[in-house]
mmCIF file of C-alpha atoms in Angstrom:
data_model
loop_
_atom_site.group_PDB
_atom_site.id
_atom_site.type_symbol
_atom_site.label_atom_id
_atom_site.label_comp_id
_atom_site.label_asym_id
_atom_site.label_seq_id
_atom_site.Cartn_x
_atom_site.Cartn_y
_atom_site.Cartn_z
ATOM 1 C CA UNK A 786 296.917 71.735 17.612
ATOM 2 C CA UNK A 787 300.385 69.864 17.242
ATOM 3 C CA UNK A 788 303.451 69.381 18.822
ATOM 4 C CA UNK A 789 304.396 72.923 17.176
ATOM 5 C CA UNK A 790 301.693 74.909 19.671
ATOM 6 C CA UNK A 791 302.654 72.568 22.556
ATOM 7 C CA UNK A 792 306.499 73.674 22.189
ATOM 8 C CA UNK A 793 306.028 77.356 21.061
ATOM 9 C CA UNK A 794 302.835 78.768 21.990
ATOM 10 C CA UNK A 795 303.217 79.206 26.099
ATOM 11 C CA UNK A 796 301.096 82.299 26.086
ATOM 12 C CA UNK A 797 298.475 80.058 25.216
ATOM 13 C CA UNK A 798 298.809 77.890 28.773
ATOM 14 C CA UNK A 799 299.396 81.149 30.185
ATOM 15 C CA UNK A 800 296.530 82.501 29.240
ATOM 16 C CA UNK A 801 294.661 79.169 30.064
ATOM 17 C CA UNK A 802 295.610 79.589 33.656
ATOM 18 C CA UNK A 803 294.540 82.607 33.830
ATOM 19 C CA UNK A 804 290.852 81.703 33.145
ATOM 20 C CA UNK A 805 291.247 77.922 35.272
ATOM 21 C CA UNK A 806 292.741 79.030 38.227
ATOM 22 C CA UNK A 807 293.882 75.630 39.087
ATOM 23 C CA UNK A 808 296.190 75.415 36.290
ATOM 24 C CA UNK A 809 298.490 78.816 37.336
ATOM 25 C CA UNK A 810 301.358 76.881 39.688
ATOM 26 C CA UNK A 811 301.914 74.398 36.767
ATOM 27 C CA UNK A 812 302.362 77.406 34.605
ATOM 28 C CA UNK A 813 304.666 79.558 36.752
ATOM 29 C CA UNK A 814 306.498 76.092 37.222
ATOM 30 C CA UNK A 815 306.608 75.708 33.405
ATOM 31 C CA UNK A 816 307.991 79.042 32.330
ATOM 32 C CA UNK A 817 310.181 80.308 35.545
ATOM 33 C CA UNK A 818 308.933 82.113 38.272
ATOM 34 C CA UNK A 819 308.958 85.955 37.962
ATOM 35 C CA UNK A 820 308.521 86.095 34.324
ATOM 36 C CA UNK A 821 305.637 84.104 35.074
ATOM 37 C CA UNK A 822 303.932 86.313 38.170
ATOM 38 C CA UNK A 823 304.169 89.207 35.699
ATOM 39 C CA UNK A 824 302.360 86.937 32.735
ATOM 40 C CA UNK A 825 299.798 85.805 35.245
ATOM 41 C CA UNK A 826 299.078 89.600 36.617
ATOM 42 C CA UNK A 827 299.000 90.824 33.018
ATOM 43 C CA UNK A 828 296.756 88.045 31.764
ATOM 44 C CA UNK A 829 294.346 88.861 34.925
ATOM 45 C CA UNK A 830 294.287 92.229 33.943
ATOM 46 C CA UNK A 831 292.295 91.581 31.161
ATOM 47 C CA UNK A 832 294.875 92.327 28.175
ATOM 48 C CA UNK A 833 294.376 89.096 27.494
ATOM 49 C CA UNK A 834 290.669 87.533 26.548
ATOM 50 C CA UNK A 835 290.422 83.969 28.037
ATOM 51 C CA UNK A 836 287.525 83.532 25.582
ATOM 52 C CA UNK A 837 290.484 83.699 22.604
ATOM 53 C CA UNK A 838 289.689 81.117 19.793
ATOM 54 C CA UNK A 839 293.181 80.617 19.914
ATOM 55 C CA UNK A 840 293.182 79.140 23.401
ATOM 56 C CA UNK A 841 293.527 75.526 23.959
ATOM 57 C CA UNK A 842 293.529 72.469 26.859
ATOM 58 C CA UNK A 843 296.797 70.873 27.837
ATOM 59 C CA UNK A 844 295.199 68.166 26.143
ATOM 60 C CA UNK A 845 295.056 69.260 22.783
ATOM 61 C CA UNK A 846 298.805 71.514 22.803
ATOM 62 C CA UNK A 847 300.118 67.807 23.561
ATOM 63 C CA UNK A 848 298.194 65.963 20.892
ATOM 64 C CA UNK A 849 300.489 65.379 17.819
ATOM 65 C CA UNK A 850 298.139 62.830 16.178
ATOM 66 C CA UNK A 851 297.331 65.809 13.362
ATOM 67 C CA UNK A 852 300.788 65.428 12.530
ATOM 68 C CA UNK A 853 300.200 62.328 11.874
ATOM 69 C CA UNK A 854 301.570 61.393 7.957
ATOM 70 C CA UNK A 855 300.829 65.239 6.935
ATOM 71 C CA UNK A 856 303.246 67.566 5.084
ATOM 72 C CA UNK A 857 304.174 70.607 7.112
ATOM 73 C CA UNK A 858 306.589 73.739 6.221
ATOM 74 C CA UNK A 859 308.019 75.752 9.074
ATOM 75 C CA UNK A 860 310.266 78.821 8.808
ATOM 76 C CA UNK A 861 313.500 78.915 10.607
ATOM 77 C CA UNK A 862 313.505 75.454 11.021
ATOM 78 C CA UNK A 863 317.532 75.583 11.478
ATOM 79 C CA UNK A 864 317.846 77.592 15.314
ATOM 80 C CA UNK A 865 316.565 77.985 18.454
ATOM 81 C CA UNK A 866 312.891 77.142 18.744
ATOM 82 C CA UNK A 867 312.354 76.227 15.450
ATOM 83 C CA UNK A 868 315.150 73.407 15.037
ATOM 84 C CA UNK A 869 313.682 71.917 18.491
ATOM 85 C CA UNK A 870 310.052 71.901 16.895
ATOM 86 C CA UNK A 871 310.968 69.989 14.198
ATOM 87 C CA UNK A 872 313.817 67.699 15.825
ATOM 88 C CA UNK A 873 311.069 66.748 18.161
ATOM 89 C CA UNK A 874 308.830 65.103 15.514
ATOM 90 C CA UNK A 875 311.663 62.997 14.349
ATOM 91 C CA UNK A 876 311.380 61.297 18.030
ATOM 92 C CA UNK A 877 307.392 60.996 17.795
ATOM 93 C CA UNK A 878 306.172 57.853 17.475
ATOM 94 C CA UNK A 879 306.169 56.445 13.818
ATOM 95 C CA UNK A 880 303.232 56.509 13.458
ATOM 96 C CA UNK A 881 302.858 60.096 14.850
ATOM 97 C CA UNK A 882 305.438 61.634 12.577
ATOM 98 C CA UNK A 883 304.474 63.847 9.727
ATOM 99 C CA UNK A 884 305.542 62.686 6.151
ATOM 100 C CA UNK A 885 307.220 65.251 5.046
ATOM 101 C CA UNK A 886 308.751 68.361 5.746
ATOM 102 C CA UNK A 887 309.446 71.957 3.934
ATOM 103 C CA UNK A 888 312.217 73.756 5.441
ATOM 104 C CA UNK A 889 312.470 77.704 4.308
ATOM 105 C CA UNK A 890 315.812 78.176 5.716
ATOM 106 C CA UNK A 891 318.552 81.168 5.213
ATOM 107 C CA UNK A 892 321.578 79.093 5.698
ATOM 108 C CA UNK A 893 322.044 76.086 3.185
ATOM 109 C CA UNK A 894 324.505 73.846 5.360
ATOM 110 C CA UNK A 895 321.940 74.382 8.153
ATOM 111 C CA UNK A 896 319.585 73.420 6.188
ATOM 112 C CA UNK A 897 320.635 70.222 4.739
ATOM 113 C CA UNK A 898 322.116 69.067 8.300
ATOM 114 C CA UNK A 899 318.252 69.500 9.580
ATOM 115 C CA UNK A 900 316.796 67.940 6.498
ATOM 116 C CA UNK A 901 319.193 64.875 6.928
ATOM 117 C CA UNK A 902 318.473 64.346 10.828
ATOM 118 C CA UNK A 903 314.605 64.083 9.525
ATOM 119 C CA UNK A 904 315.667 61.530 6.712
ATOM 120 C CA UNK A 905 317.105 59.354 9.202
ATOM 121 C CA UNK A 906 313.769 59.183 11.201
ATOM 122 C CA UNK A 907 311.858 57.909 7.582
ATOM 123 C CA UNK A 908 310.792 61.529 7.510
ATOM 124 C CA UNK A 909 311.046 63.221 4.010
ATOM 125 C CA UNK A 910 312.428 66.674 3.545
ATOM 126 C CA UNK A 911 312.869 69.315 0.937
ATOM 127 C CA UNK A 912 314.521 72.690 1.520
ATOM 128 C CA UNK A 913 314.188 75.950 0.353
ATOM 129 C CA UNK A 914 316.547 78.599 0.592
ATOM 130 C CA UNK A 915 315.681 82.330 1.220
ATOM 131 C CA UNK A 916 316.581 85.409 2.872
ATOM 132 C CA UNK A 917 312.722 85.730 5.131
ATOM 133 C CA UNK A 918 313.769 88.989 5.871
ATOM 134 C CA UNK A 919 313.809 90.175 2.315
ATOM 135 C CA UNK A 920 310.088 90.993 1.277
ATOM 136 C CA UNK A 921 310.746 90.069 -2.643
ATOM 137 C CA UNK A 922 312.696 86.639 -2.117
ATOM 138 C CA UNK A 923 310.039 85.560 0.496
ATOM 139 C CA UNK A 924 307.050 86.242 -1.844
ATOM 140 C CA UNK A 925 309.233 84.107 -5.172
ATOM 141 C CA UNK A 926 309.843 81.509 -2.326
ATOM 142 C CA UNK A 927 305.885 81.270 -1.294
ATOM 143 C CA UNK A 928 305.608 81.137 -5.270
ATOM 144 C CA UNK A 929 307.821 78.179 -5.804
ATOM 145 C CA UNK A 930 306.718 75.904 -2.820
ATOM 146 C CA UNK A 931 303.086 76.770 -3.861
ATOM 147 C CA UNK A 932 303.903 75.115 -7.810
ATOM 148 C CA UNK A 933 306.101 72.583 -6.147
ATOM 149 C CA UNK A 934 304.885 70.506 -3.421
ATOM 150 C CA UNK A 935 301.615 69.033 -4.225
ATOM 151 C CA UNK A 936 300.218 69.454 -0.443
ATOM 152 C CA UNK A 937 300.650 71.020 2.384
ATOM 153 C CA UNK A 938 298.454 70.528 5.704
ATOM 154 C CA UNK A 939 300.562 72.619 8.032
ATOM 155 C CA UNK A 940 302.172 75.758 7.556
ATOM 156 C CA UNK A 941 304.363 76.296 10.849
ATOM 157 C CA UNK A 942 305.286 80.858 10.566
ATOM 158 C CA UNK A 943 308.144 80.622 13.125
ATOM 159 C CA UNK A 944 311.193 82.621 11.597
ATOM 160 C CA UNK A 945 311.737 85.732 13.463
ATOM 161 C CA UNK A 946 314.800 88.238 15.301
ATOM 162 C CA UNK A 947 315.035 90.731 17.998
ATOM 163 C CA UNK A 948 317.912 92.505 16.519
ATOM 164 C CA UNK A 949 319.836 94.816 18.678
ATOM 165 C CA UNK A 950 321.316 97.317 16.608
ATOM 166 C CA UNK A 951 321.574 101.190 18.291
ATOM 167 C CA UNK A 952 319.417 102.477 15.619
ATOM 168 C CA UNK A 953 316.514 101.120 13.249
ATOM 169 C CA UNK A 954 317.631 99.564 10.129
ATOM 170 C CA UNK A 955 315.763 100.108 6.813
ATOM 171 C CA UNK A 956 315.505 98.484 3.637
ATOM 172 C CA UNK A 957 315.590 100.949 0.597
ATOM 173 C CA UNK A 958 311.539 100.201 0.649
ATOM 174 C CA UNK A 959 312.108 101.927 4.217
ATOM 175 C CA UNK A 960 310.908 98.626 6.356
ATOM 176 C CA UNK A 961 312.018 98.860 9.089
ATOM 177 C CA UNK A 962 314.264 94.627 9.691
ATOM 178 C CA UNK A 963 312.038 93.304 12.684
ATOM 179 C CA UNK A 964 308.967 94.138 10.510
ATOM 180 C CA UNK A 965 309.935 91.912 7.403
ATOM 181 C CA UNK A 966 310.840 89.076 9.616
ATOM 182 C CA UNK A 967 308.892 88.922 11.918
ATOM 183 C CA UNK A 968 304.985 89.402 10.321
ATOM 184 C CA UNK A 969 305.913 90.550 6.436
ATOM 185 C CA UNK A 970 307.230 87.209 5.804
ATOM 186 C CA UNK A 971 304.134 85.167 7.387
ATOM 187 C CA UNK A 972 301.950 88.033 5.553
ATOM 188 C CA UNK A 973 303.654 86.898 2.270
ATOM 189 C CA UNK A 974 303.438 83.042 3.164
ATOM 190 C CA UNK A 975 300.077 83.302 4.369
ATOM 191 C CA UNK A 976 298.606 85.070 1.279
ATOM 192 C CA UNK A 977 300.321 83.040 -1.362
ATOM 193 C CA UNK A 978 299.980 79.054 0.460
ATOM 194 C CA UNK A 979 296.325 79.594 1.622
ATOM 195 C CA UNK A 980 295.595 77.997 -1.781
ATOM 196 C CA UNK A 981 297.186 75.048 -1.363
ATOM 197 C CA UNK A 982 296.707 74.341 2.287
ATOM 198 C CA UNK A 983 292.789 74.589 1.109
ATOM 199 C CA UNK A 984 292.761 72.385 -1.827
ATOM 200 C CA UNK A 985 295.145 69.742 0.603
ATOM 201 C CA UNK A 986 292.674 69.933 3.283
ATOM 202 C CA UNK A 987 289.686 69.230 0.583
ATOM 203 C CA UNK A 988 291.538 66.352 -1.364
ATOM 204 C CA UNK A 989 292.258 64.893 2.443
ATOM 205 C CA UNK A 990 288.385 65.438 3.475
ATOM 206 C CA UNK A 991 289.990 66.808 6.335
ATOM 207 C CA UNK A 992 291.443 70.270 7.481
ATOM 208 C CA UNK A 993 294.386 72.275 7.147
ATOM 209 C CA UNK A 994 296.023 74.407 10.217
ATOM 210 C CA UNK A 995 298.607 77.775 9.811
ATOM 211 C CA UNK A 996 300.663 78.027 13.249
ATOM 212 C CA UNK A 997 302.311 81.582 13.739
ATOM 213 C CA UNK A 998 304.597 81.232 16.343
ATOM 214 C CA UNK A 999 305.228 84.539 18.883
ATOM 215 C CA UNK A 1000 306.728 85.171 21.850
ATOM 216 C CA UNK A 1001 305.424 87.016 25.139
ATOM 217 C CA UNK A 1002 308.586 88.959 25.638
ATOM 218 C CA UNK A 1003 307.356 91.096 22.776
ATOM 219 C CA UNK A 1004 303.699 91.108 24.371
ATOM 220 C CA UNK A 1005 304.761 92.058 27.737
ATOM 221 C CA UNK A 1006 307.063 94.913 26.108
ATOM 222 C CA UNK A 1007 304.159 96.482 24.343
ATOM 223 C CA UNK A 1008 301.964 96.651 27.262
ATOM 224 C CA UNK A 1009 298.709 95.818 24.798
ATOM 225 C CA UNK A 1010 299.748 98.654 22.679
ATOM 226 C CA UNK A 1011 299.803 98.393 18.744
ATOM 227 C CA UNK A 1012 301.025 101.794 16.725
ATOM 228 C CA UNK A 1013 299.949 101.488 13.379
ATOM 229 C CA UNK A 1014 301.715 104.523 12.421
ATOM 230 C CA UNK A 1015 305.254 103.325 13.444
ATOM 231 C CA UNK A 1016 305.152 99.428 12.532
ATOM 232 C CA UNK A 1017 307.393 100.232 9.348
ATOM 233 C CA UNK A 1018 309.743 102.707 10.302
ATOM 234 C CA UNK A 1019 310.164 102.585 13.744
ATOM 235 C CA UNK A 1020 310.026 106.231 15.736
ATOM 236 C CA UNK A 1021 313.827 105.951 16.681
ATOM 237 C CA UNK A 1022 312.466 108.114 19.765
ATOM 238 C CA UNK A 1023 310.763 104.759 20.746
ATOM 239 C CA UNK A 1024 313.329 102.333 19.475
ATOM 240 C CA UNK A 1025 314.715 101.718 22.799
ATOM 241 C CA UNK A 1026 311.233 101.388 24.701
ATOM 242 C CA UNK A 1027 312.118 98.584 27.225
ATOM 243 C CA UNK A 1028 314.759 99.331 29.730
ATOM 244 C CA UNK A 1029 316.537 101.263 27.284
ATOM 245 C CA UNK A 1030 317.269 98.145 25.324
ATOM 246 C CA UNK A 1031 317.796 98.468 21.649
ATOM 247 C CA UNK A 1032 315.207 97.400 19.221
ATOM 248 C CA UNK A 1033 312.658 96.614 21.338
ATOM 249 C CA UNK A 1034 309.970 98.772 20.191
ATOM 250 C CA UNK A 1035 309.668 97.035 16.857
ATOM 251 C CA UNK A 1036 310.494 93.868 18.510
ATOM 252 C CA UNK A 1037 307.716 93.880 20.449
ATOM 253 C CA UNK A 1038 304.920 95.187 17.925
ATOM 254 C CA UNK A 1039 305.553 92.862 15.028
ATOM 255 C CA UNK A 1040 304.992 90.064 17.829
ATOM 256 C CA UNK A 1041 301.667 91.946 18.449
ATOM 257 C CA UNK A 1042 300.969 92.005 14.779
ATOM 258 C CA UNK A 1043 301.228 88.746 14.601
ATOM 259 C CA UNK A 1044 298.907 87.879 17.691
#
């Protein structure tokens, strides 16, 4: 995949030591030492399949060539992980660089800044602006991009929270915040650009890639486990799961969701 897996998908190397043996000291040495015992342990356990479809080489997280003059969208684009992803294609190669760029962004001033540091590297940009934690803007968003950008090749689901509130908060739907952000909003994106990232990859006689991001803090959390029944309201018995630390019960199974 692109420079997007390379940067945000570690679980993926993780897991790719796990099954190559030889690869586990660059991996510890890549994401910190005791963080990365307990990954190894838990991905020789078995939670994790080594046969995933979703594992890849070294060589192909560092291969950016599919970037190469495509149109990609990535959520969050403005903070934190996603702001490095797509910083880091403005210092690709020319010839490397994608063409053009949706941001789906909360803050507007964010937005623009990020859109104008890709404009300086010949990179075009377009934002949108939308609350991705608010089921109904996120699915008129998806709407608009899908009637206004003529192709997209790469759709980059990286906007997402661990909130730390003492107590779950609810929308008046009664979803519960970590589970709009963090999967409702790549549910929404996923079901309403599908369309266009096929009829992009069939005009380009080539293919079209969706890239959810996730993190193993919410894997390791979970311990493997998914509860359907509480991924919307959050048991407030079980909000504090993790070293009594708030929120990180639903933290940790929307990332699962998403896996």
């Amino acid at each position: 995949p692109p420079r997007c897996m390379a940067l945000l998908a570690v679980v993926s190397r993780v897991r790719a030591a796990a099954a190559h043996g030889a690869r586990g000291a660059r991996a510890q040495r890549a994401m910190g030492g005791g963080l990365s015992r307990r990954v190894a342990t838990f991905a020789a356990s078995g939670s994790f399949r080594p046969d995933s479809p979703t594992l890849y080489s070294d060589a192909d997280a560092d291969d950016s060539s599919f970037l190469a003059s495509k149109t990609a969208l990535v959520t969050g684009p403005t903070s934190g992980l996603g702001a490095a992803l797509v910083r880091s294609w403005a210092t690709l190669p020319q010839a490397q660089r994608p063409r053009r760029c949706v941001l789906v962004a909360r803050n507007a001033d964010k937005a623009r800044e990020t859109a104008s540091a890709l404009e300086a590297a010949g990179i075009e940009a377009a934002t949108y602006i939308c609350d991705l934690s608010a089921p109904v803007e996120v699915l008129r968003t998806a709407k608009e991009i899908a009637a206004a950008e003529p192709v997209l090749d790469i759709c980059c689901l990286n906007a997402g929270a661990w909130l730390v509130d003492p107590a779950p908060v609810l929308d008046a739907d009664g979803l519960e915040a970590h589970y709009r952000l963090n999967f409702l909003h790549m549910v929404c994106f996923v079901q309403e650009l599908t369309p266009l990232l096929a009829r992009s990859a069939k005009a380009s006689g080539g293919e079209s890639r969706i890239c959810v991001h996730g993190s193993y803090t919410g894997m390791y959390f979970s311990k493997g486990e998914l509860d359907i029944d509480n991924l919307k309201t959050s048991d407030p018995a079980r909000y504090k799961l993790a070293g009594n630390i708030e929120g990180s019960f639903p933290y940790s199974q929307t990332v699962r969701c998403t896996r």
